[in-house]
């Protein structure tokens, strides 16, 4: 696939952004969980682990996480077996189809593919990620709109209840004043919620337009 210099620079910048984000994500993941159980460490199937990690797109630094997990059980990894098997696993990962699937799922790319494989993988990943991101934007806007509309309905019910309370008998002047103050507060909350709903509708319209545009752009290129 031929690219001009400008698109090439954009692709390079995008690749750097993806890899940088992947490093941050991997650091967070590594710090939050143990990558291997005691049984896995004692089994010592480093080839199997390496292949699985390669097929999942993990960088070689994943072995450091495994080493830390297994050190608790006095087990050291076999780097040679792991790395060789990981390279085999990467061959199943670094494909155009897998790039599309990974991007489509919103998964992180850690920059693990060789340049000749990345030439097919990365554009497909970026296209899949584009579609994933616009679909997420639609979902987020729908959620914001639903939340705003639910708030409007809730506050309108409260307003109606307070207006009934104000029309009731037996309230002192002080109590009536407090109810009026609350009515004004609720009306302000309704105004804010309606504004949020308008903004959410605008965001949803834009997101749905972006989604249609991206789908049209990708039609025929991938299994959308």
Tab-separated table of C-alpha atoms in Angstrom:
chain	number	residue	atom	x	y	z
A	1	UNK	CA	0.000	0.000	0.000
A	2	UNK	CA	1.602	3.261	-1.119
A	3	UNK	CA	1.553	6.301	1.136
A	4	UNK	CA	2.711	9.874	0.543
A	5	UNK	CA	5.193	11.588	2.850
A	6	UNK	CA	2.511	13.448	4.810
A	7	UNK	CA	0.476	10.318	5.483
A	8	UNK	CA	3.701	8.514	6.270
A	9	UNK	CA	4.517	11.110	8.918
A	10	UNK	CA	0.993	10.815	10.312
A	11	UNK	CA	1.381	7.039	10.436
A	12	UNK	CA	4.713	7.352	12.240
A	13	UNK	CA	3.260	9.792	14.770
A	14	UNK	CA	0.262	7.545	15.289
A	15	UNK	CA	2.544	4.560	15.813
A	16	UNK	CA	4.550	6.437	18.435
A	17	UNK	CA	1.334	7.462	20.192
A	18	UNK	CA	0.004	3.905	20.159
A	19	UNK	CA	3.243	2.473	21.523
A	20	UNK	CA	3.539	5.168	24.205
A	21	UNK	CA	-0.022	4.498	25.297
A	22	UNK	CA	0.723	0.798	25.309
A	23	UNK	CA	3.699	1.241	27.597
A	24	UNK	CA	1.551	3.152	30.089
A	25	UNK	CA	-1.230	0.573	29.882
A	26	UNK	CA	1.186	-2.310	30.305
A	27	UNK	CA	2.826	-0.655	33.303
A	28	UNK	CA	-0.562	-0.232	34.945
A	29	UNK	CA	-1.509	-3.818	34.152
A	30	UNK	CA	1.777	-5.180	35.478
A	31	UNK	CA	1.442	-3.274	38.693
A	32	UNK	CA	-2.083	-4.465	39.342
A	33	UNK	CA	-1.986	-8.238	38.876
A	34	UNK	CA	0.174	-11.357	39.008
A	35	UNK	CA	0.794	-12.697	35.522
A	36	UNK	CA	1.425	-16.332	36.499
A	37	UNK	CA	0.057	-18.627	39.180
A	38	UNK	CA	2.138	-20.896	41.380
A	39	UNK	CA	1.136	-23.948	39.328
A	40	UNK	CA	2.148	-22.223	36.082
A	41	UNK	CA	5.500	-21.224	37.530
A	42	UNK	CA	6.235	-24.712	38.828
A	43	UNK	CA	5.181	-26.291	35.523
A	44	UNK	CA	7.881	-24.262	33.775
A	45	UNK	CA	6.174	-24.325	30.375
A	46	UNK	CA	8.003	-21.225	29.171
A	47	UNK	CA	7.566	-22.112	25.536
A	48	UNK	CA	3.802	-22.318	25.892
A	49	UNK	CA	3.740	-19.065	27.828
A	50	UNK	CA	5.917	-17.336	25.263
A	51	UNK	CA	3.736	-18.469	22.370
A	52	UNK	CA	0.563	-17.338	24.144
A	53	UNK	CA	2.069	-13.946	24.941
A	54	UNK	CA	3.254	-13.498	21.363
A	55	UNK	CA	-0.152	-14.451	20.004
A	56	UNK	CA	-1.670	-11.874	22.373
A	57	UNK	CA	0.715	-9.127	21.196
A	58	UNK	CA	2.679	-8.682	24.425
A	59	UNK	CA	6.167	-7.150	24.291
A	60	UNK	CA	9.257	-9.027	25.463
A	61	UNK	CA	9.107	-7.105	28.753
A	62	UNK	CA	6.181	-9.348	29.654
A	63	UNK	CA	8.803	-11.926	30.653
A	64	UNK	CA	9.987	-9.569	33.412
A	65	UNK	CA	6.491	-9.640	34.874
A	66	UNK	CA	6.459	-13.435	34.758
A	67	UNK	CA	9.883	-13.546	36.414
A	68	UNK	CA	8.618	-11.360	39.268
A	69	UNK	CA	5.545	-13.535	39.691
A	70	UNK	CA	7.578	-16.751	39.793
A	71	UNK	CA	10.357	-15.404	42.025
A	72	UNK	CA	7.972	-15.853	44.963
A	73	UNK	CA	8.151	-19.586	44.303
A	74	UNK	CA	11.914	-19.666	43.673
A	75	UNK	CA	11.367	-20.342	39.972
A	76	UNK	CA	13.429	-18.592	37.281
A	77	UNK	CA	12.211	-18.267	33.673
A	78	UNK	CA	13.834	-19.767	30.589
A	79	UNK	CA	14.322	-16.676	28.394
A	80	UNK	CA	15.534	-18.579	25.325
A	81	UNK	CA	12.540	-20.904	25.237
A	82	UNK	CA	10.161	-18.051	25.957
A	83	UNK	CA	11.560	-15.717	23.299
A	84	UNK	CA	11.692	-18.341	20.566
A	85	UNK	CA	8.082	-19.388	21.178
A	86	UNK	CA	6.966	-15.772	21.493
A	87	UNK	CA	8.312	-15.069	17.995
A	88	UNK	CA	6.178	-17.946	16.700
A	89	UNK	CA	3.170	-16.481	18.481
A	90	UNK	CA	3.802	-13.046	17.011
A	91	UNK	CA	3.492	-14.473	13.510
A	92	UNK	CA	-0.145	-15.258	14.256
A	93	UNK	CA	-0.647	-11.804	15.752
A	94	UNK	CA	1.071	-9.529	13.228
A	95	UNK	CA	-1.429	-9.901	10.398
A	96	UNK	CA	-3.827	-7.537	8.688
A	97	UNK	CA	-6.871	-9.407	9.995
A	98	UNK	CA	-5.592	-9.456	13.560
A	99	UNK	CA	-4.689	-5.772	13.346
A	100	UNK	CA	-8.284	-5.000	12.408
A	101	UNK	CA	-9.654	-7.194	15.194
A	102	UNK	CA	-7.361	-5.698	17.833
A	103	UNK	CA	-8.220	-2.137	16.864
A	104	UNK	CA	-11.914	-2.984	16.558
A	105	UNK	CA	-11.857	-4.302	20.128
A	106	UNK	CA	-10.044	-1.227	21.435
A	107	UNK	CA	-7.022	-3.249	22.504
A	108	UNK	CA	-3.593	-1.679	22.919
A	109	UNK	CA	-0.848	-2.254	20.363
A	110	UNK	CA	2.620	-2.457	21.931
A	111	UNK	CA	4.650	-2.004	18.757
A	112	UNK	CA	5.747	-5.646	18.662
A	113	UNK	CA	5.498	-6.385	14.936
A	114	UNK	CA	8.471	-6.303	12.605
A	115	UNK	CA	8.414	-3.470	10.030
A	116	UNK	CA	7.462	-5.739	7.148
A	117	UNK	CA	4.555	-7.190	9.169
A	118	UNK	CA	3.561	-3.848	10.652
A	119	UNK	CA	3.061	-2.455	7.139
A	120	UNK	CA	-0.109	-4.557	6.972
A	121	UNK	CA	-0.969	-4.774	10.665
A	122	UNK	CA	-0.791	-1.122	11.689
A	123	UNK	CA	-3.102	0.474	9.071
A	124	UNK	CA	-5.686	-2.206	9.798
A	125	UNK	CA	-5.287	-1.634	13.530
A	126	UNK	CA	-5.728	2.110	13.086
A	127	UNK	CA	-8.848	1.605	10.962
A	128	UNK	CA	-10.318	-0.773	13.528
A	129	UNK	CA	-9.497	1.658	16.302
A	130	UNK	CA	-11.191	4.490	14.382
A	131	UNK	CA	-14.396	2.494	14.213
A	132	UNK	CA	-14.106	1.442	17.851
A	133	UNK	CA	-13.605	5.031	18.995
A	134	UNK	CA	-16.568	6.482	17.094
A	135	UNK	CA	-18.813	3.690	18.352
A	136	UNK	CA	-17.639	4.470	21.883
A	137	UNK	CA	-18.444	8.136	21.275
A	138	UNK	CA	-21.984	7.205	20.198
A	139	UNK	CA	-22.419	5.044	23.283
A	140	UNK	CA	-21.091	7.772	25.570
A	141	UNK	CA	-23.378	10.396	24.048
A	142	UNK	CA	-26.395	8.085	24.334
A	143	UNK	CA	-25.583	7.475	27.986
A	144	UNK	CA	-25.230	11.205	28.655
A	145	UNK	CA	-28.540	11.907	26.931
A	146	UNK	CA	-30.352	9.174	28.843
A	147	UNK	CA	-28.905	10.468	32.105
A	148	UNK	CA	-29.966	14.054	31.360
A	149	UNK	CA	-33.474	13.000	30.340
A	150	UNK	CA	-33.841	10.899	33.487
A	151	UNK	CA	-32.733	13.879	35.572
A	152	UNK	CA	-35.286	16.099	33.839
A	153	UNK	CA	-38.081	13.634	34.579
A	154	UNK	CA	-36.969	13.271	38.198
A	155	UNK	CA	-36.780	17.026	38.782
A	156	UNK	CA	-40.113	17.638	37.058
A	157	UNK	CA	-41.694	15.146	39.454
A	158	UNK	CA	-40.072	16.959	42.375
A	159	UNK	CA	-41.290	20.311	41.059
A	160	UNK	CA	-44.847	19.029	40.766
A	161	UNK	CA	-44.678	17.643	44.307
A	162	UNK	CA	-43.372	20.928	45.727
A	163	UNK	CA	-46.018	22.949	43.896
A	164	UNK	CA	-48.710	20.698	45.386
A	165	UNK	CA	-47.118	21.154	48.781
A	166	UNK	CA	-47.223	24.936	48.373
A	167	UNK	CA	-50.924	24.824	47.512
A	168	UNK	CA	-51.656	22.768	50.600
A	169	UNK	CA	-53.127	24.080	53.800
A	170	UNK	CA	-51.534	24.632	57.170
A	171	UNK	CA	-48.156	25.999	56.081
A	172	UNK	CA	-46.711	28.945	57.909
A	173	UNK	CA	-45.265	31.865	55.964
A	174	UNK	CA	-41.767	30.643	56.788
A	175	UNK	CA	-42.539	27.137	55.530
A	176	UNK	CA	-44.056	28.537	52.343
A	177	UNK	CA	-40.912	30.590	51.767
A	178	UNK	CA	-38.738	27.499	52.130
A	179	UNK	CA	-40.920	25.609	49.651
A	180	UNK	CA	-40.745	28.505	47.176
A	181	UNK	CA	-36.969	28.562	47.502
A	182	UNK	CA	-36.850	24.827	46.804
A	183	UNK	CA	-39.158	25.262	43.811
A	184	UNK	CA	-36.765	27.832	42.364
A	185	UNK	CA	-33.826	25.481	42.965
A	186	UNK	CA	-35.601	22.616	41.216
A	187	UNK	CA	-36.503	24.853	38.272
A	188	UNK	CA	-32.813	25.755	37.984
A	189	UNK	CA	-31.879	22.078	38.077
A	190	UNK	CA	-34.406	21.364	35.315
A	191	UNK	CA	-32.906	24.179	33.236
A	192	UNK	CA	-29.416	22.735	33.702
A	193	UNK	CA	-30.580	19.228	32.855
A	194	UNK	CA	-32.317	20.430	29.695
A	195	UNK	CA	-29.155	22.219	28.622
A	196	UNK	CA	-27.156	19.044	29.268
A	197	UNK	CA	-29.693	17.099	27.209
A	198	UNK	CA	-29.345	19.524	24.302
A	199	UNK	CA	-25.580	19.232	24.432
A	200	UNK	CA	-25.816	15.450	24.585
A	201	UNK	CA	-28.165	15.402	21.581
A	202	UNK	CA	-25.714	17.559	19.637
A	203	UNK	CA	-22.857	15.257	20.640
A	204	UNK	CA	-24.909	12.212	19.654
A	205	UNK	CA	-25.755	13.707	16.263
A	206	UNK	CA	-22.083	14.417	15.638
A	207	UNK	CA	-20.991	10.980	16.838
A	208	UNK	CA	-23.580	9.238	14.657
A	209	UNK	CA	-22.441	11.313	11.673
A	210	UNK	CA	-18.823	10.351	12.383
A	211	UNK	CA	-19.822	6.714	12.668
A	212	UNK	CA	-21.607	6.756	9.305
A	213	UNK	CA	-18.611	8.462	7.706
A	214	UNK	CA	-16.118	5.955	9.118
A	215	UNK	CA	-18.312	2.988	8.177
A	216	UNK	CA	-18.649	4.313	4.639
A	217	UNK	CA	-14.891	4.830	4.419
A	218	UNK	CA	-14.182	1.269	5.587
A	219	UNK	CA	-16.943	-0.510	3.674
A	220	UNK	CA	-15.571	-3.312	1.549
A	221	UNK	CA	-12.169	-3.244	3.193
A	222	UNK	CA	-12.994	-5.116	6.384
A	223	UNK	CA	-15.799	-7.332	7.739
A	224	UNK	CA	-17.807	-4.528	9.353
